[in-house]
PDB file of C-alpha atoms in Angstrom:
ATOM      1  CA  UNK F   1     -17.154 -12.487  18.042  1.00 66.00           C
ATOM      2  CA  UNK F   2     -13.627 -10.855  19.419  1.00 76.00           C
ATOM      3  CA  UNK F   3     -11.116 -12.620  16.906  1.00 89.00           C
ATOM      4  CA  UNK F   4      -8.454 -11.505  19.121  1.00 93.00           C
ATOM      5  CA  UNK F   5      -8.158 -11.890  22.954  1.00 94.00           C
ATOM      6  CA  UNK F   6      -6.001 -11.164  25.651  1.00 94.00           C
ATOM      7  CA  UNK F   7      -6.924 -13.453  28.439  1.00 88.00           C
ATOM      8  CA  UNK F   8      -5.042 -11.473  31.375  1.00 90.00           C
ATOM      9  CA  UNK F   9      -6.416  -8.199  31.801  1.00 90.00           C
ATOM     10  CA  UNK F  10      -3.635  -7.169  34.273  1.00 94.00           C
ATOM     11  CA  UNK F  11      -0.027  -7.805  34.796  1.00 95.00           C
ATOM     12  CA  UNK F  12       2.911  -6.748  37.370  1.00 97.00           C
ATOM     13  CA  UNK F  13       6.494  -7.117  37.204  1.00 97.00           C
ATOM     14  CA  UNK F  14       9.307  -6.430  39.434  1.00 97.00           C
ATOM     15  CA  UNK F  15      12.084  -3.903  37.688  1.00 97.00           C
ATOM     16  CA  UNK F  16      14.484  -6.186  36.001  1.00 97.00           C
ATOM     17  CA  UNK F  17      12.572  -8.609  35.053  1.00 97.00           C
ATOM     18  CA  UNK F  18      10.934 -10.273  32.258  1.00 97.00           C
ATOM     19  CA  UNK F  19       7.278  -9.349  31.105  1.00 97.00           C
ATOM     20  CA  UNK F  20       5.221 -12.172  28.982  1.00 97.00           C
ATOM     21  CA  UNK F  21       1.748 -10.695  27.164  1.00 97.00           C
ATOM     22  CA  UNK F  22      -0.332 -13.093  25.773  1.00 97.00           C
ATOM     23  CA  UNK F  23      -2.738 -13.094  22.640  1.00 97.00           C
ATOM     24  CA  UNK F  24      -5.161 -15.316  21.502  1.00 97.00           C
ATOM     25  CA  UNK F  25      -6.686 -15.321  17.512  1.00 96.00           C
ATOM     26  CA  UNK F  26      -9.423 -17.416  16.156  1.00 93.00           C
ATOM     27  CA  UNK F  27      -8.323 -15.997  12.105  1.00 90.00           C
ATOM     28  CA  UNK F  28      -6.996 -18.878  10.083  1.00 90.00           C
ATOM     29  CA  UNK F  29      -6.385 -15.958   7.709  1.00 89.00           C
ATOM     30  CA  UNK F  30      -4.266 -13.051   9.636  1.00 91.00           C
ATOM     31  CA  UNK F  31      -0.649 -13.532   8.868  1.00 90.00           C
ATOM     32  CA  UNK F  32       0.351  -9.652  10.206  1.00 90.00           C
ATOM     33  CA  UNK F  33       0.676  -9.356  14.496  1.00 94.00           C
ATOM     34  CA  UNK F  34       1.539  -6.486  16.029  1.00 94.00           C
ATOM     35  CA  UNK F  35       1.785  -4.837  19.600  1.00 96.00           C
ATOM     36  CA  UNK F  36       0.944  -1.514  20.487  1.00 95.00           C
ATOM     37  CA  UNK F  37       1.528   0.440  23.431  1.00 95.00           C
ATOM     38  CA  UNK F  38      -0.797   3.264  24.958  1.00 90.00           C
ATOM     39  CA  UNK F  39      -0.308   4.987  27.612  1.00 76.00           C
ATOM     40  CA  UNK F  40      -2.806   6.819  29.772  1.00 75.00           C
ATOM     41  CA  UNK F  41      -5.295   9.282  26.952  1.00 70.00           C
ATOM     42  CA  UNK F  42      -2.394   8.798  24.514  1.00 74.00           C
ATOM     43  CA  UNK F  43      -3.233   6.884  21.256  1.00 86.00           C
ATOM     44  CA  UNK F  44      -1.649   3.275  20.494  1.00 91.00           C
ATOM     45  CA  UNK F  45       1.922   3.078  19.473  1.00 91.00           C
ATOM     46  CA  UNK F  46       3.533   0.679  17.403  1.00 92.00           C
ATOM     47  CA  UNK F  47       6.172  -1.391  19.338  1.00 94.00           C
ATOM     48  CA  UNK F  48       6.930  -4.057  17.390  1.00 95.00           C
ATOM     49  CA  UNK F  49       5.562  -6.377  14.829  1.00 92.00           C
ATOM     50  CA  UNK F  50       5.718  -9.534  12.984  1.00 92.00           C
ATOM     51  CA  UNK F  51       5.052 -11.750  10.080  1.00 90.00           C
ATOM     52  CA  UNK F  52       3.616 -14.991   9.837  1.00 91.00           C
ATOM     53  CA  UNK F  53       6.631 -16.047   7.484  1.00 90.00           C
ATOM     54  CA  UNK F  54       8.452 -16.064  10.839  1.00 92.00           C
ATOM     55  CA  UNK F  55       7.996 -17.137  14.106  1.00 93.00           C
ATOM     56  CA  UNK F  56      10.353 -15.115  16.390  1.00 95.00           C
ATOM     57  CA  UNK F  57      11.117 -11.650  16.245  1.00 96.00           C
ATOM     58  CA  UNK F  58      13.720  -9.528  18.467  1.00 97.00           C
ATOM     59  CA  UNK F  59      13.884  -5.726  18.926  1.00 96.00           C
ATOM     60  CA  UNK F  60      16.434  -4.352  21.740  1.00 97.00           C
ATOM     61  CA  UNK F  61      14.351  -5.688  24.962  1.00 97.00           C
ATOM     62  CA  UNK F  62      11.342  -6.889  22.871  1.00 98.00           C
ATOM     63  CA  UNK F  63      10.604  -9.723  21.229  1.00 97.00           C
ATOM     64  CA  UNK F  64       7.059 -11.480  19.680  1.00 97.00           C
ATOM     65  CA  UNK F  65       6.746 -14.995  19.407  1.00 97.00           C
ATOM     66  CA  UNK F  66       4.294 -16.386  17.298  1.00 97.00           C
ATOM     67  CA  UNK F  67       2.852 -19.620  17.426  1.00 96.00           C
ATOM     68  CA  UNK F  68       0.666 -20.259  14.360  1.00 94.00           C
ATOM     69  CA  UNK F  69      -0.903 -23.749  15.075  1.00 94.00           C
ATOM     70  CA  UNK F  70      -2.001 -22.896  18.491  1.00 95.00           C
ATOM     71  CA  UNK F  71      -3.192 -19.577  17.007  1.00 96.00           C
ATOM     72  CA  UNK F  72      -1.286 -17.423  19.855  1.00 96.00           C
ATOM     73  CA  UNK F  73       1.258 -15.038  20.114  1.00 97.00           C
ATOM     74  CA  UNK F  74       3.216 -13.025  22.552  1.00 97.00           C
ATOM     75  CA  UNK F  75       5.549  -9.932  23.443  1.00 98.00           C
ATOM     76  CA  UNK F  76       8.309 -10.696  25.671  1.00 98.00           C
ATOM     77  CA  UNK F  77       9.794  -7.582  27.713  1.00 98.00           C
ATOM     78  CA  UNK F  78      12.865  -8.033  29.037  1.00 98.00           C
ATOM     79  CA  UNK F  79      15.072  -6.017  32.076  1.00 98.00           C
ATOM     80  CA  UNK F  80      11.334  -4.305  32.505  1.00 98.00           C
ATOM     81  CA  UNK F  81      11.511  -0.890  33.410  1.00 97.00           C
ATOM     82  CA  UNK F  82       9.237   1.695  35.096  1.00 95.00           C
ATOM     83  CA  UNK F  83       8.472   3.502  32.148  1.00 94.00           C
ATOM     84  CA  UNK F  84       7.259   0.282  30.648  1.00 96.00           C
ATOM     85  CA  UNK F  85       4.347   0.830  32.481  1.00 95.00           C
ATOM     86  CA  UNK F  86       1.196   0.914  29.887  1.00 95.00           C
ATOM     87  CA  UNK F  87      -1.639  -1.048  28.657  1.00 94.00           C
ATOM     88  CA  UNK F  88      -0.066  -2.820  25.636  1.00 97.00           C
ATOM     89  CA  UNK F  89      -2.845  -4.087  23.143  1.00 95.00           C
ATOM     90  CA  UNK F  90      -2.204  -7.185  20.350  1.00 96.00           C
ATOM     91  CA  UNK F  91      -3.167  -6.664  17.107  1.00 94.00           C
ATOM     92  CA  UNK F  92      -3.885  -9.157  14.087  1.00 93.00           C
ATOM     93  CA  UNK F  93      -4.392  -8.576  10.403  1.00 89.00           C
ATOM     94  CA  UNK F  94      -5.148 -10.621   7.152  1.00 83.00           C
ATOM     95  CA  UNK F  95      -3.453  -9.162   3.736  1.00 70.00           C
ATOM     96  CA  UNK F  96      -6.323  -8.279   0.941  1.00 59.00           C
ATOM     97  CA  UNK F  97      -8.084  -7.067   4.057  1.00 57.00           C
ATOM     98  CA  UNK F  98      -7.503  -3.455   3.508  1.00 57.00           C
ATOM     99  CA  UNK F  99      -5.474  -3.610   6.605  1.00 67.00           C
ATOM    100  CA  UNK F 100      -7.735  -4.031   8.578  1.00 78.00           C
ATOM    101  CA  UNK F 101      -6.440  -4.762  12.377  1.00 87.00           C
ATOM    102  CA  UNK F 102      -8.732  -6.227  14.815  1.00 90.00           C
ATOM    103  CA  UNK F 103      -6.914  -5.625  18.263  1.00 92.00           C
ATOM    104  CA  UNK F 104      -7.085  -7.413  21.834  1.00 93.00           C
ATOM    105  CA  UNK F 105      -8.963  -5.629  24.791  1.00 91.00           C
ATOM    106  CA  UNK F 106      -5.484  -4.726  26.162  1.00 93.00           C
ATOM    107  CA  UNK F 107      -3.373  -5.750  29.166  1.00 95.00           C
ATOM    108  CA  UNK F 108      -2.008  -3.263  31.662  1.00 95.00           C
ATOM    109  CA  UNK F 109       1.335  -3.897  32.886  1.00 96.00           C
ATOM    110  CA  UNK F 110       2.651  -2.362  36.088  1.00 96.00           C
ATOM    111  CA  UNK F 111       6.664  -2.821  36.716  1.00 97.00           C
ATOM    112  CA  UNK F 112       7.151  -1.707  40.165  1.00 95.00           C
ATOM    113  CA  UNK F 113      10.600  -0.025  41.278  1.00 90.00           C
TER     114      UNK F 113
ATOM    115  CA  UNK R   1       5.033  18.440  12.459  1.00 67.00           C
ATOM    116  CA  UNK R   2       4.265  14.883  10.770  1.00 71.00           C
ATOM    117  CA  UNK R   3       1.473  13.166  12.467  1.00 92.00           C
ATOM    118  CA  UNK R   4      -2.232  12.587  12.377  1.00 95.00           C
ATOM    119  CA  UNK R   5      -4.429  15.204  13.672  1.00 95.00           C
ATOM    120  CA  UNK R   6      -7.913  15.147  15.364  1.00 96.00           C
ATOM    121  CA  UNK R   7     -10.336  17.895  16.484  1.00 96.00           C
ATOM    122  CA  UNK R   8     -12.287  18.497  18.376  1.00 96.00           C
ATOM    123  CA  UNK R   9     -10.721  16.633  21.200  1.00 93.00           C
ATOM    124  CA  UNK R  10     -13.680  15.686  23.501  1.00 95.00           C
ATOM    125  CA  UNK R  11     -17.173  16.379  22.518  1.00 96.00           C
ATOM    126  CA  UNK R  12     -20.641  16.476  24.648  1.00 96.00           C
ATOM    127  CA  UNK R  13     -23.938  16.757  22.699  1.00 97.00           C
ATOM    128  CA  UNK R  14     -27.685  15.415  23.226  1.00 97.00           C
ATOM    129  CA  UNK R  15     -29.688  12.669  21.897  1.00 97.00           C
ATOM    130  CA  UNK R  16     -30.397  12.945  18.410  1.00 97.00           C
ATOM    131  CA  UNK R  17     -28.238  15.639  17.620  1.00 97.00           C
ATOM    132  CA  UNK R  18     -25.692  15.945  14.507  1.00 97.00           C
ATOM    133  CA  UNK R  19     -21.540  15.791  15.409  1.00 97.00           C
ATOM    134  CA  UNK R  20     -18.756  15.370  12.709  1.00 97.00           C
ATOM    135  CA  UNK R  21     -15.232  14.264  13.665  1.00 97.00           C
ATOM    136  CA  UNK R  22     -12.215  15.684  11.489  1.00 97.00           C
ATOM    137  CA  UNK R  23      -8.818  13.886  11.201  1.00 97.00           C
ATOM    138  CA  UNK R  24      -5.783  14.931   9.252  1.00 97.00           C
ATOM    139  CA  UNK R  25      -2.430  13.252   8.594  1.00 97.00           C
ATOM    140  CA  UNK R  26       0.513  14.652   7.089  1.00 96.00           C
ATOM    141  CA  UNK R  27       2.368  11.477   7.301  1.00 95.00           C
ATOM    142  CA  UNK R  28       2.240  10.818   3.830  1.00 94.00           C
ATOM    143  CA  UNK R  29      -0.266   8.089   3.869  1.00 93.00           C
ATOM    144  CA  UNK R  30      -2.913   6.767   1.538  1.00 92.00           C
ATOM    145  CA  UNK R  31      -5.063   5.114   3.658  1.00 92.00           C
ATOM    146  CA  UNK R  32      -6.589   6.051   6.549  1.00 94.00           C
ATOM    147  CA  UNK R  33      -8.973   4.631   9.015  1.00 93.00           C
ATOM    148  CA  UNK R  34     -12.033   5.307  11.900  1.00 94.00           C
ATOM    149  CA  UNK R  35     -11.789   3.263  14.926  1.00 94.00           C
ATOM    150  CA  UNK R  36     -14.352   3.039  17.859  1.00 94.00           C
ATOM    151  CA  UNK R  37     -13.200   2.291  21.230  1.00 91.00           C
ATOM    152  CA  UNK R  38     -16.383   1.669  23.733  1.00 85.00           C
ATOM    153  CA  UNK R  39     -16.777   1.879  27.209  1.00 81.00           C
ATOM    154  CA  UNK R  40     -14.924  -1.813  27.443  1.00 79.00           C
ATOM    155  CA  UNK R  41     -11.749  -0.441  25.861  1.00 79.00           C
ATOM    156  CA  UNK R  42     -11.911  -2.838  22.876  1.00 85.00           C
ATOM    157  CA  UNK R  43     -10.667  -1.360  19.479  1.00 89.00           C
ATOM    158  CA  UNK R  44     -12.970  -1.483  16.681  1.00 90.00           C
ATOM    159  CA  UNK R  45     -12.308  -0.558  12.930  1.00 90.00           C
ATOM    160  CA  UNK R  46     -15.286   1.178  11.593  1.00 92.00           C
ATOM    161  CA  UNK R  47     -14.164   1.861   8.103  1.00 89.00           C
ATOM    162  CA  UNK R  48     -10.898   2.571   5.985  1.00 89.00           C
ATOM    163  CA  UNK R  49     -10.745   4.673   2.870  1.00 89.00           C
ATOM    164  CA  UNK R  50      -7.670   4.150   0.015  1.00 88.00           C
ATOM    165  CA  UNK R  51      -6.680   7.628  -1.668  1.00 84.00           C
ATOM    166  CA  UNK R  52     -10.654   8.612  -0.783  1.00 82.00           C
ATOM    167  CA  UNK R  53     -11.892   5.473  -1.338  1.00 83.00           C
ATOM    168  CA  UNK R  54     -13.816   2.797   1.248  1.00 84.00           C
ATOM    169  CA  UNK R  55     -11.989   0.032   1.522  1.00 81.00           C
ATOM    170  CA  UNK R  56     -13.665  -1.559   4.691  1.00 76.00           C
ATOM    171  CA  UNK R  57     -17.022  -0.664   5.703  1.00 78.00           C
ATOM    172  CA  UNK R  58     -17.994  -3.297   9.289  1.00 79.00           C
ATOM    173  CA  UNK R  59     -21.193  -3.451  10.313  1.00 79.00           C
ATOM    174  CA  UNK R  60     -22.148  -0.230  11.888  1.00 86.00           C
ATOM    175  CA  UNK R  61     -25.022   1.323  11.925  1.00 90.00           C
ATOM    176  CA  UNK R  62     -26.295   3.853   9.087  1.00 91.00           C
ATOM    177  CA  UNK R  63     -26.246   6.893  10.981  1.00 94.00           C
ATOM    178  CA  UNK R  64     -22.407   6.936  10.799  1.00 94.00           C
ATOM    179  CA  UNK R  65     -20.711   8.188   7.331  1.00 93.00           C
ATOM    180  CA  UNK R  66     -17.402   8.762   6.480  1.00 92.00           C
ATOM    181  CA  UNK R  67     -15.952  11.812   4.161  1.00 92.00           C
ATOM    182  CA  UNK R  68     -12.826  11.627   2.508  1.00 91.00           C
ATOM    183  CA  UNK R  69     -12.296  15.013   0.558  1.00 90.00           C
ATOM    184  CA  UNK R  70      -8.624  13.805  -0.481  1.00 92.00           C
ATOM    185  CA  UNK R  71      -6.158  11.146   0.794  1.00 91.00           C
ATOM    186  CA  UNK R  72      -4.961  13.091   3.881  1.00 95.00           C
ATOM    187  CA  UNK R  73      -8.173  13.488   5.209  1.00 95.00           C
ATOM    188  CA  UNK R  74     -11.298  11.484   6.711  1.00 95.00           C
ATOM    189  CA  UNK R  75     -14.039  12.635   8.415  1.00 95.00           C
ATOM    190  CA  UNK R  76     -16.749  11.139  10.252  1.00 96.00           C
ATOM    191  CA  UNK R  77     -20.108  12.020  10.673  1.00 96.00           C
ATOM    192  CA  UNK R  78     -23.154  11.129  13.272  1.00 96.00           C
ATOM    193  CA  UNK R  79     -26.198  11.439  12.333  1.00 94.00           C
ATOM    194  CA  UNK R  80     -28.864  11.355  15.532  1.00 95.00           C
ATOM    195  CA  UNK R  81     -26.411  10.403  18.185  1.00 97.00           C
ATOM    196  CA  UNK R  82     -27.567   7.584  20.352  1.00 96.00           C
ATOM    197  CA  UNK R  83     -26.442   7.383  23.973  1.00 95.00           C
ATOM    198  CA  UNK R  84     -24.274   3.851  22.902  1.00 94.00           C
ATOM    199  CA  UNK R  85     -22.557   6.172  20.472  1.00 96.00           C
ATOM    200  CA  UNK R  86     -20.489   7.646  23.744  1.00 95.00           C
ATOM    201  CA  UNK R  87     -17.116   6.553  23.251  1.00 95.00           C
ATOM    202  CA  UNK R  88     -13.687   7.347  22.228  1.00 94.00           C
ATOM    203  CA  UNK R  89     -13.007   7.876  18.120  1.00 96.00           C
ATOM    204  CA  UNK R  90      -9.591   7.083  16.828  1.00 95.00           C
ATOM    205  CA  UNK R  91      -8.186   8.079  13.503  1.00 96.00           C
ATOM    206  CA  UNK R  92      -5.275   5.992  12.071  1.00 94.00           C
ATOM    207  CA  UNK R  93      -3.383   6.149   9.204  1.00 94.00           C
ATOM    208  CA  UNK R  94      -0.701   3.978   7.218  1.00 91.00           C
ATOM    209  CA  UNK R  95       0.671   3.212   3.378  1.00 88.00           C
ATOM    210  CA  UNK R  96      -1.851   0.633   2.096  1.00 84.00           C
ATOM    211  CA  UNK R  97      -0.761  -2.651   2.680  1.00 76.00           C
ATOM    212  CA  UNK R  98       1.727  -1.421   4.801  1.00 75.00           C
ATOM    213  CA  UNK R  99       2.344  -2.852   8.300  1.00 73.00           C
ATOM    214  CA  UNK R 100       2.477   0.112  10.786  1.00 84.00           C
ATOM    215  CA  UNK R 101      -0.893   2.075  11.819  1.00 90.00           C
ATOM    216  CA  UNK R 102      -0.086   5.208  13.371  1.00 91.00           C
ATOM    217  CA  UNK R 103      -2.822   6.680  14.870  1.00 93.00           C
ATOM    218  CA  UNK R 104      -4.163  10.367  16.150  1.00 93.00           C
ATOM    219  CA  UNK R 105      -5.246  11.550  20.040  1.00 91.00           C
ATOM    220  CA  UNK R 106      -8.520  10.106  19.337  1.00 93.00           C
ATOM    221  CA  UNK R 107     -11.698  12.065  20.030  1.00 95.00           C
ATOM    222  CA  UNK R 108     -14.270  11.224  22.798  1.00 94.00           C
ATOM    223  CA  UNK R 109     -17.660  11.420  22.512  1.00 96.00           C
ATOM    224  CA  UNK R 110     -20.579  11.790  25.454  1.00 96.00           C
ATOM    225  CA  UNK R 111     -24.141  11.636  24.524  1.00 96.00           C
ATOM    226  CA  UNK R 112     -26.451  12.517  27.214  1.00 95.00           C
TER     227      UNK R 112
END
């Protein structure tokens, strides 16, 4: 089965204000998260990722949150712009897995002017 | 330029026929990976190769094989194409056991 899941297909923001994208694991074992970005026929993009050591991690706008024992995980976008308009997908590995990523179905976020 | 590299871009063949996928990356890299992304959007990993090695091989079916001639490259092969094969091919690429994937254009497949 899908060992990662993103339960909102779709998302829209006004400009300016905060995006939350949510992700789902079943994998006791992953301990590496990760979002990407893609935009239209572009390949994924790292944004910003985290370990399981922590459970918070802030880059400029972004930030992931990680909840381990409810096995979920989010990016938090914040002042969202226009050109944050993409489908972001989550992304969960497990070390000793050959790094091996098994990713969410994505979520497309729309920030309208 | 440093990145990873895929050709051909897009790709239309028949039933049964023979394709083969080529990625490069001049990242750096020693591993490198085959991703399938189907008609639902969902990201698969298909295999990943360590300085030419397989690392990961998921359940796919036979008719797909990988070829690594050195750690900067990995190709993929089709053998027979089924229609179910149409989808979109993505090449990635990272330092093993590193975090960050980066990945190539991706190359997208019709079978009629």
């Amino acid at each position: 089965g899908q060992q990662v899941k993103q339960s909102s297909p779709s998302l829209t923001v006004q400009e300016g204000g905060i995006s939350i994208l949510n992700c789902d694991y079943e994998n006791d074992m992953f301990d590496y998260f990760a979002w990407y970005k893609k935009y239209p026929d572009n390949s994924p993009t790292l944004l910003i990722s985290v370990r399981s050591n922590v459970d918070k991690r802030e880059d400029g706008r972004l930030t992931v949150f990680l909840n381990k024992s409810g096995k979920h995980f989010s990016l938090h976008i914040t002042a969202s712009q226009p050109e944050d308009t993409a489908v972001y997908l989550c992304a969960a590995g497990a070390q000793g897995t050959g790094s091996k990523l098994s990713f969410g179905k994505g979520a497309k976020l729309t920030v309208s002017p | 330029e440093t990145a990873v590299f895929q050709t051909p871009n897009y790709h239309v063949t028949q039933v049964g026929n023979e394709v083969s996928f080529n990625c490069k990356q001049t990242l750096g890299h020693d591993t490198m990976y085959w991703y399938k992304q189907d008609s639902k959007k969902l990201l698969k990993i298909m295999f990943s190769y360590n300085n030419k090695q397989l690392i990961v091989n998921e359940t796919v079916p036979r008719r797909f094989s990988p070829q690594s001639s050195d750690k900067a490259h990995l190709n993929l092969r089709i053998k027979s194409v089924e229609p179910e094969d149409s989808a979109v091919y993505l090449c990635a690429s990272s330092y093993w056991g590193g975090d960050t994937q980066y990945f190539g254009p991706g190359t997208r497949l019709l079978v009629l």
